[in-house]
PDB file of N, CA and C in Angstrom:
ATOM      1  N   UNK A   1      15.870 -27.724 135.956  1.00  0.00           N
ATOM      2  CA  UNK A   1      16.083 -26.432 136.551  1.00  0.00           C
ATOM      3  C   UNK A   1      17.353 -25.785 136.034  1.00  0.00           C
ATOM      4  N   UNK A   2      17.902 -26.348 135.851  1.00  0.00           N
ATOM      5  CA  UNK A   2      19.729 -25.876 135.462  1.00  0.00           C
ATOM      6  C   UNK A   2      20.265 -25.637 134.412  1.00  0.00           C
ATOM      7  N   UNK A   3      18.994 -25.050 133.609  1.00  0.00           N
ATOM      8  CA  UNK A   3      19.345 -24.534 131.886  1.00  0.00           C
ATOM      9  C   UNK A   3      20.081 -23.265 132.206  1.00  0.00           C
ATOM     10  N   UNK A   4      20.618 -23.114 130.725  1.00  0.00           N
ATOM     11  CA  UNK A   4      21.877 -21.672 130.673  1.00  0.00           C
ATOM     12  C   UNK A   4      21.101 -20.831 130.165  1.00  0.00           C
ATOM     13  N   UNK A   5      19.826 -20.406 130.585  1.00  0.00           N
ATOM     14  CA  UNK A   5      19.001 -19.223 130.043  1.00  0.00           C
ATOM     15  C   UNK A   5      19.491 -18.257 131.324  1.00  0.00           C
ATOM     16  N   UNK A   6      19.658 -16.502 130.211  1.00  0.00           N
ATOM     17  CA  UNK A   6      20.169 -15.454 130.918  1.00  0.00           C
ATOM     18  C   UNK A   6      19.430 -14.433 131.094  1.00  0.00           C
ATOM     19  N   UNK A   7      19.619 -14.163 131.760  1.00  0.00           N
ATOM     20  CA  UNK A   7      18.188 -12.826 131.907  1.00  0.00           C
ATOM     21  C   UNK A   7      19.640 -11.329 131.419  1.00  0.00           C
ATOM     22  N   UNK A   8      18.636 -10.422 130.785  1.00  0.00           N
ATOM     23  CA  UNK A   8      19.130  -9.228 130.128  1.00  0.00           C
ATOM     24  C   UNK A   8      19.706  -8.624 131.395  1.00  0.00           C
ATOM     25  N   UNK A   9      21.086  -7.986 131.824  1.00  0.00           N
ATOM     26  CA  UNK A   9      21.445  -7.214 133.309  1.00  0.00           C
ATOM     27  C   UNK A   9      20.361  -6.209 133.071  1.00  0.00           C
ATOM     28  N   UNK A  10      20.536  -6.327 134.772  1.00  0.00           N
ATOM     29  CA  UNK A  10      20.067  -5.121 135.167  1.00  0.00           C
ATOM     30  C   UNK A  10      21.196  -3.596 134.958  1.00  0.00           C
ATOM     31  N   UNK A  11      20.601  -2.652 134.903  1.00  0.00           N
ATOM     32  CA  UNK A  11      21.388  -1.524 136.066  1.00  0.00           C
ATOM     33  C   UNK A  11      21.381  -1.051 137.202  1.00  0.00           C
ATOM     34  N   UNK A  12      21.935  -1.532 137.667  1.00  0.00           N
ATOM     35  CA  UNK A  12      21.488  -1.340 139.331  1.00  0.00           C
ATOM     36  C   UNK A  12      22.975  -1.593 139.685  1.00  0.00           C
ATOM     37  N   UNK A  13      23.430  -1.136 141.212  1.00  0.00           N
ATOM     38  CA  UNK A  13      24.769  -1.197 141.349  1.00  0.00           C
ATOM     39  C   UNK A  13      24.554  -1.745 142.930  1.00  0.00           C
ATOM     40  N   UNK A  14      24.740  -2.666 143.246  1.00  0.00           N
ATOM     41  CA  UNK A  14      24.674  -3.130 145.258  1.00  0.00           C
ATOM     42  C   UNK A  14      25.720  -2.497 145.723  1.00  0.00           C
ATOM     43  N   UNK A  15      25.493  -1.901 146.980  1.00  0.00           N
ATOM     44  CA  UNK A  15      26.395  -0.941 147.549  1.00  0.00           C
ATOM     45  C   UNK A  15      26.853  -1.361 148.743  1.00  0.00           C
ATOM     46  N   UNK A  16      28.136  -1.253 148.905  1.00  0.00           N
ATOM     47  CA  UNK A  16      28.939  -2.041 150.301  1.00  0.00           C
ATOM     48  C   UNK A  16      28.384  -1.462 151.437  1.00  0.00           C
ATOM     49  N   UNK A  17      28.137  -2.655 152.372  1.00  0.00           N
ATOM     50  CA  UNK A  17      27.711  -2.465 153.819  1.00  0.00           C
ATOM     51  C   UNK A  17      25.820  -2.547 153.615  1.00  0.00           C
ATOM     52  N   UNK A  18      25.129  -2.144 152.536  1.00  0.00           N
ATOM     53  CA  UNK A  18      23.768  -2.919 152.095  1.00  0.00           C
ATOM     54  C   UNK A  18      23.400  -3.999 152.093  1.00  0.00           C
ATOM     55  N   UNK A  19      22.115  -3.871 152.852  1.00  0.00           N
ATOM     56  CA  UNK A  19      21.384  -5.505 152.269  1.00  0.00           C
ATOM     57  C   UNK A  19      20.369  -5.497 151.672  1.00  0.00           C
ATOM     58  N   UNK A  20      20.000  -6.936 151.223  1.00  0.00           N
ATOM     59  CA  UNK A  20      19.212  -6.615 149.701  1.00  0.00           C
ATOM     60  C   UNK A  20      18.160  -7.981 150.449  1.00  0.00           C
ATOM     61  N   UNK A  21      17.191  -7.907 149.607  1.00  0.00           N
ATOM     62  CA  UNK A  21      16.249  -8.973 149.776  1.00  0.00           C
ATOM     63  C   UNK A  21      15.820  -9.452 148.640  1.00  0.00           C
ATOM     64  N   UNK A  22      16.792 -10.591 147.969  1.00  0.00           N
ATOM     65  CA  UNK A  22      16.411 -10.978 146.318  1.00  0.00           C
ATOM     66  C   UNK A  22      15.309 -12.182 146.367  1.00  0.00           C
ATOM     67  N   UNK A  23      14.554 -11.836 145.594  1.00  0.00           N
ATOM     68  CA  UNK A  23      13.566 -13.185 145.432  1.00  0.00           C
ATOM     69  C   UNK A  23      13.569 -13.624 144.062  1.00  0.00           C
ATOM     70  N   UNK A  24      12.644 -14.697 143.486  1.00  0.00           N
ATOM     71  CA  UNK A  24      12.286 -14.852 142.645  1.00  0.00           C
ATOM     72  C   UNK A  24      11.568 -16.110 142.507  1.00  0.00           C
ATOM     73  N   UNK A  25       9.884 -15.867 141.519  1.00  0.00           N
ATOM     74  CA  UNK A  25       9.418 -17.081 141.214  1.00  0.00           C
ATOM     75  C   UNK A  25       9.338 -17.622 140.416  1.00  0.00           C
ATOM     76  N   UNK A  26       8.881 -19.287 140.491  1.00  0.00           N
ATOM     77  CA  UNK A  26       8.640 -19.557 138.518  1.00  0.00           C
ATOM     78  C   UNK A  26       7.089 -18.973 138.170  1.00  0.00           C
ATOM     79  N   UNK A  27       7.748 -18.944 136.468  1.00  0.00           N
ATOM     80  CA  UNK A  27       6.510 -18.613 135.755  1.00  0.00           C
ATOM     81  C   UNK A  27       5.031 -19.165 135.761  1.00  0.00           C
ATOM     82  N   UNK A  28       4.076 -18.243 136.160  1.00  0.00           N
ATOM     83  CA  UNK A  28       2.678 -18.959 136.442  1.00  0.00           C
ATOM     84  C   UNK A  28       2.558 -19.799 138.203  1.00  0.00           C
ATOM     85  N   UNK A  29       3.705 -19.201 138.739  1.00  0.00           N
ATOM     86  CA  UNK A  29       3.581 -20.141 140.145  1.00  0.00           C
ATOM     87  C   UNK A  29       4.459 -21.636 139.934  1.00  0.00           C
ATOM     88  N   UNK A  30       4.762 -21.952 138.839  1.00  0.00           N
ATOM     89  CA  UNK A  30       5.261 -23.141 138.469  1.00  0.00           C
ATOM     90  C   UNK A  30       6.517 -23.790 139.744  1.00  0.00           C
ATOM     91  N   UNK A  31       7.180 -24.880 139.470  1.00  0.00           N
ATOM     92  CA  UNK A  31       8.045 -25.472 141.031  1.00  0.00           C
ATOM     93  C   UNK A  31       9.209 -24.585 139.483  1.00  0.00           C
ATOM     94  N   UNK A  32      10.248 -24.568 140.638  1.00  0.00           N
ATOM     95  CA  UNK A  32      11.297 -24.323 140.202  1.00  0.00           C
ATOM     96  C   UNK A  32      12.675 -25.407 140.804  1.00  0.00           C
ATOM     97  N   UNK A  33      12.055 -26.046 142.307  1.00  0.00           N
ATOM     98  CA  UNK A  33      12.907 -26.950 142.508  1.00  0.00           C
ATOM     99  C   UNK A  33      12.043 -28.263 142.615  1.00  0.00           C
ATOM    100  N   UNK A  34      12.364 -29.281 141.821  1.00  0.00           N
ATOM    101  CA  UNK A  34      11.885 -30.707 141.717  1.00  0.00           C
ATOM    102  C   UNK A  34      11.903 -31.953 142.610  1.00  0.00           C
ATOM    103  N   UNK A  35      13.458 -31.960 142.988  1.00  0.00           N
ATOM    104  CA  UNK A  35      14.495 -32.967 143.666  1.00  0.00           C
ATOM    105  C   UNK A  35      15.140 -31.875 144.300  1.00  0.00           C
ATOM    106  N   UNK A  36      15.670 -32.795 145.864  1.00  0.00           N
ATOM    107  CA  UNK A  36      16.493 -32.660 146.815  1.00  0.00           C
ATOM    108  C   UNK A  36      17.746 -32.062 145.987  1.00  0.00           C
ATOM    109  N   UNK A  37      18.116 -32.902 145.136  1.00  0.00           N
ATOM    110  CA  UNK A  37      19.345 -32.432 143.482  1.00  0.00           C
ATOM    111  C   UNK A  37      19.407 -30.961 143.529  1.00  0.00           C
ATOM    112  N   UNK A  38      18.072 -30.339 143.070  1.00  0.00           N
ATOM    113  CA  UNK A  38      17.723 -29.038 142.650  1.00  0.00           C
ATOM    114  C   UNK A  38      18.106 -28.001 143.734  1.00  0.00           C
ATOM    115  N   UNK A  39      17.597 -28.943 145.066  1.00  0.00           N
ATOM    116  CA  UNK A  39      17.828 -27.525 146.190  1.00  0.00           C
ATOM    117  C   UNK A  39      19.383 -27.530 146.824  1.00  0.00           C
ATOM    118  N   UNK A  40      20.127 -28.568 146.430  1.00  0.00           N
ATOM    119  CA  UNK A  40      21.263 -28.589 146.503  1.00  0.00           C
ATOM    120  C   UNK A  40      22.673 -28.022 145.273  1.00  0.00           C
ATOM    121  N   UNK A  41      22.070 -27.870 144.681  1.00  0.00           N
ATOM    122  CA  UNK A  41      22.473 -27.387 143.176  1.00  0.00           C
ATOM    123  C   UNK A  41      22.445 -25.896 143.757  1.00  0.00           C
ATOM    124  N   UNK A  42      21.362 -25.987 144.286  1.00  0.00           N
ATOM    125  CA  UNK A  42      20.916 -23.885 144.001  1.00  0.00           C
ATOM    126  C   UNK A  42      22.088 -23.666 145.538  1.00  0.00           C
ATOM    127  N   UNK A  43      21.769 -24.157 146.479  1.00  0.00           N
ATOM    128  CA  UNK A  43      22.759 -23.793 147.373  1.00  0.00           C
ATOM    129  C   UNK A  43      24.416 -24.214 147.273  1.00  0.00           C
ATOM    130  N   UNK A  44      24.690 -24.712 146.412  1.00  0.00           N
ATOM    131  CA  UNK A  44      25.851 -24.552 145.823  1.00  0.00           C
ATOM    132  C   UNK A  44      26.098 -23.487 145.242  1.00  0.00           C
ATOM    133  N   UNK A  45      25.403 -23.244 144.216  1.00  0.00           N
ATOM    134  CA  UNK A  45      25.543 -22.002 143.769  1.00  0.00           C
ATOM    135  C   UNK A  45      26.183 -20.619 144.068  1.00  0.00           C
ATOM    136  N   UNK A  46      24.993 -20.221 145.333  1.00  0.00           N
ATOM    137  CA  UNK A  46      25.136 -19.448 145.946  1.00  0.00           C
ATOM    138  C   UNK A  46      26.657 -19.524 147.067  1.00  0.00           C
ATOM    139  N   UNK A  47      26.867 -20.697 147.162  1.00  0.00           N
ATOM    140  CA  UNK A  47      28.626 -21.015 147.808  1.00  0.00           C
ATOM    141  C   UNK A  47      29.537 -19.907 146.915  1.00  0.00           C
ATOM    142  N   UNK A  48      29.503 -20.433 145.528  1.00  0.00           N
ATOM    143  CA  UNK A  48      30.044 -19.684 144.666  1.00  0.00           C
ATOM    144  C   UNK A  48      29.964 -18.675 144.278  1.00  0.00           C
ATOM    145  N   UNK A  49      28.960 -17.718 143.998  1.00  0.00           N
ATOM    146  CA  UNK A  49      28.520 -16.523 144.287  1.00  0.00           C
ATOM    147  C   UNK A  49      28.768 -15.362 145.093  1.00  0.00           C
ATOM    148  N   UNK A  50      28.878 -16.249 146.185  1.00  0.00           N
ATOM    149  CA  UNK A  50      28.984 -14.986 147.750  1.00  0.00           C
ATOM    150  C   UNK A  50      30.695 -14.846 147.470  1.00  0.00           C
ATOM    151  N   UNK A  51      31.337 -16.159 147.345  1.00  0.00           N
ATOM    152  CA  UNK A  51      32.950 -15.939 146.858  1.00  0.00           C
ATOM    153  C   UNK A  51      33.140 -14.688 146.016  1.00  0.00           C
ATOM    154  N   UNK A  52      32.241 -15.014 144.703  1.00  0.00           N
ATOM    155  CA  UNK A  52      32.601 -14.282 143.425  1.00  0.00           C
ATOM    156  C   UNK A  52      32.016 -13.364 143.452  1.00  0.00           C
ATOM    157  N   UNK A  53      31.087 -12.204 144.296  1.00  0.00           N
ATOM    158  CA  UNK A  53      31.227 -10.755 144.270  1.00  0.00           C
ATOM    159  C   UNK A  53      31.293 -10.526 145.716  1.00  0.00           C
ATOM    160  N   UNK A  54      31.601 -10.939 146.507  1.00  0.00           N
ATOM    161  CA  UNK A  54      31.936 -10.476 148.086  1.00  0.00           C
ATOM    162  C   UNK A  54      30.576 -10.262 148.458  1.00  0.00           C
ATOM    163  N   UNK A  55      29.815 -11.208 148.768  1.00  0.00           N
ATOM    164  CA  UNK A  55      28.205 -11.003 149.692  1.00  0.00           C
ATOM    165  C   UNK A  55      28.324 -12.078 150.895  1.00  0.00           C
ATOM    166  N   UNK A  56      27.790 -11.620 151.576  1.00  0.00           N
ATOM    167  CA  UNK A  56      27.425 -12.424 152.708  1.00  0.00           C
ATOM    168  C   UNK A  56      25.955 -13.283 152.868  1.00  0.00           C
ATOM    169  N   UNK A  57      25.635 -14.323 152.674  1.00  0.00           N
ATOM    170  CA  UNK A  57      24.165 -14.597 152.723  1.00  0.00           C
ATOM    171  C   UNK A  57      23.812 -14.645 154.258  1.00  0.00           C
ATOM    172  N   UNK A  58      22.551 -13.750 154.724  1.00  0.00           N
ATOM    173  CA  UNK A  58      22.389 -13.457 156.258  1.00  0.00           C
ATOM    174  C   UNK A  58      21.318 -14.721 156.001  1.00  0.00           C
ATOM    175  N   UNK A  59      20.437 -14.814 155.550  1.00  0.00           N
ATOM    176  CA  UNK A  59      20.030 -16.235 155.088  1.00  0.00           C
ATOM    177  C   UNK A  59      18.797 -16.667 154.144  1.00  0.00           C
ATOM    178  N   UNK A  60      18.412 -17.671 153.857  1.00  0.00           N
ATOM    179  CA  UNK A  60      17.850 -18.080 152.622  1.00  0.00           C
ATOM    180  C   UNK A  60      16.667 -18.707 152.773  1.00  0.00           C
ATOM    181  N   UNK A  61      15.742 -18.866 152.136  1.00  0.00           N
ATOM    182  CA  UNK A  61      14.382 -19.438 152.262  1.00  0.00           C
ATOM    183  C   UNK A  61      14.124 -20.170 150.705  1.00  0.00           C
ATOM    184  N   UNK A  62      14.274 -21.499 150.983  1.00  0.00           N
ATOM    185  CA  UNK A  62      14.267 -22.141 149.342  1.00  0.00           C
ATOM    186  C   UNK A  62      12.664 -22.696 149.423  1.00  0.00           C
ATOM    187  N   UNK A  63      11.875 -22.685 148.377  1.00  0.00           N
ATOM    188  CA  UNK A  63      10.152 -23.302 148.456  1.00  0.00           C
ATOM    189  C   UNK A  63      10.454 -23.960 147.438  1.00  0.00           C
ATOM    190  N   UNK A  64       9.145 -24.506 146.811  1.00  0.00           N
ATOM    191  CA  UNK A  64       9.050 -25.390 145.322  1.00  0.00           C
ATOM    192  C   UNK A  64       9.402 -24.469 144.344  1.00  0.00           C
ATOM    193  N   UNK A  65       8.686 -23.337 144.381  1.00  0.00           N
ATOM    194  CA  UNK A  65       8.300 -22.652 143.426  1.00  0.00           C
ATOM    195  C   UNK A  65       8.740 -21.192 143.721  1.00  0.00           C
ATOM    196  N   UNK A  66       9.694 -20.677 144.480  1.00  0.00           N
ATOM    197  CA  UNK A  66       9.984 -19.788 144.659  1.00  0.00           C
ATOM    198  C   UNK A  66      11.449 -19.574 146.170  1.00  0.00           C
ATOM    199  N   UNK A  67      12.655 -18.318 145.695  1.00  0.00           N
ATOM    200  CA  UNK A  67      13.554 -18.518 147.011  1.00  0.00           C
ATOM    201  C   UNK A  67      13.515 -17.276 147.152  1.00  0.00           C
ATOM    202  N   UNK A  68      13.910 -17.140 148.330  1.00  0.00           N
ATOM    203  CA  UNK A  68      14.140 -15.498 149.145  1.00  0.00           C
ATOM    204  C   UNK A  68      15.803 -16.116 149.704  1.00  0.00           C
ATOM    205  N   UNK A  69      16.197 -14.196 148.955  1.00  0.00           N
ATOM    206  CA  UNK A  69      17.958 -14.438 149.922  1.00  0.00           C
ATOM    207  C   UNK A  69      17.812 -13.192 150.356  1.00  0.00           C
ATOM    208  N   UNK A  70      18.360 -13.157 152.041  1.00  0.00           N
ATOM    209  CA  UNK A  70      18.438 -12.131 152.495  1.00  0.00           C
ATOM    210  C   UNK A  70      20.725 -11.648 152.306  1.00  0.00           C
ATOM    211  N   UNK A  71      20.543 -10.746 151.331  1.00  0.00           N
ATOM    212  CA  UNK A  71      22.219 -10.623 151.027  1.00  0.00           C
ATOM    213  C   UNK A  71      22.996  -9.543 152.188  1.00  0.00           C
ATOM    214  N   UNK A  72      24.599  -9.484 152.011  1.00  0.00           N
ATOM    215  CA  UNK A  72      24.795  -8.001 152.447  1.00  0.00           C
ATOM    216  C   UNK A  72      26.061  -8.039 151.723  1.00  0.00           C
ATOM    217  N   UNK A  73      26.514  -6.888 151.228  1.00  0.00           N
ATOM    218  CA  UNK A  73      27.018  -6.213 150.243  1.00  0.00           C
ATOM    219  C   UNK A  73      28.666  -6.369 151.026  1.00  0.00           C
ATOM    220  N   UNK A  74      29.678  -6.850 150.770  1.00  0.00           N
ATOM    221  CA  UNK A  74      30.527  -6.634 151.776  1.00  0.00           C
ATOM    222  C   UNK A  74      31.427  -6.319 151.259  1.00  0.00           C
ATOM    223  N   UNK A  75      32.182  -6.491 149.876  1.00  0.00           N
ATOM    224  CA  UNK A  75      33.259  -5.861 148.933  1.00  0.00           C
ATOM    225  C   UNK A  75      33.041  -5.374 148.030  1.00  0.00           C
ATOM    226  N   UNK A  76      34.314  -4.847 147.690  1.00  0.00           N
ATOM    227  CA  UNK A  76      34.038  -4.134 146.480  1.00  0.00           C
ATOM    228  C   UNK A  76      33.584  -4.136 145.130  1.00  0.00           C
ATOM    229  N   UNK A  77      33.557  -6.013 145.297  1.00  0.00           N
ATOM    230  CA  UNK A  77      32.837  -6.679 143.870  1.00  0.00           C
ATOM    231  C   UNK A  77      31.522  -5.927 143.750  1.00  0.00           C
ATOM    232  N   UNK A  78      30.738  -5.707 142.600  1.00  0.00           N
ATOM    233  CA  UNK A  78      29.697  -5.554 142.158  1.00  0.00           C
ATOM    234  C   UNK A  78      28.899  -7.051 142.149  1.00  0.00           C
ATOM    235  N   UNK A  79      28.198  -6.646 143.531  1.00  0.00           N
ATOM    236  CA  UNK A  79      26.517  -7.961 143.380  1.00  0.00           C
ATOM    237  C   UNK A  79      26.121  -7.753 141.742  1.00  0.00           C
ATOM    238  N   UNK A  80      25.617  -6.942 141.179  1.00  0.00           N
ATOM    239  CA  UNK A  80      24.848  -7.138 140.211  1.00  0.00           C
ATOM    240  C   UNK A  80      25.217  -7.732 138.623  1.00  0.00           C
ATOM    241  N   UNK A  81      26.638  -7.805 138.640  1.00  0.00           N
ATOM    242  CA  UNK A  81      26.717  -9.019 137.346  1.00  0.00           C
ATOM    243  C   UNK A  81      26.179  -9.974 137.341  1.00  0.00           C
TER     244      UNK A  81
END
């Protein structure tokens, strides 16, 4: 799960005091988390994340093959790097 493949940015700008509803699945329905490892990895992540552009996670839904984050926009960092 934890390759350094990057997806092209978006343009899009998250706006303070917004919330967002990010998802995403694997390709073809595929698992995206394998091991307990994987779903702990990804919620680490997101530890680091909410630090590094000021979001709040209101909360998260991790599956095999797909996660939902419910965000909210709370500083002035830009969500979308």
């Amino acid at each position: 799960m934890h390759n350094n493949t990057h997806l092209p940015k978006r343009n899009f700008k998250f706006k303070r005091g917004e919330f967002y509803h990010i998802n995403n699945r694997g390709l073809s329905k595929k698992k995206i988390f394998y091991t307990k490892e994987d779903y702990e990895w990804f919620i680490n992540q997101i530890s680091i994340y909410k630090k590094k552009y000021n979001i709040d996670v209101i909360c998260y839904c991790l599956m095999p093959n797909h996660f939902h984050l419910i965000i909210k926009q709370t500083g002035e960092a830009d969500g979308s790097k």
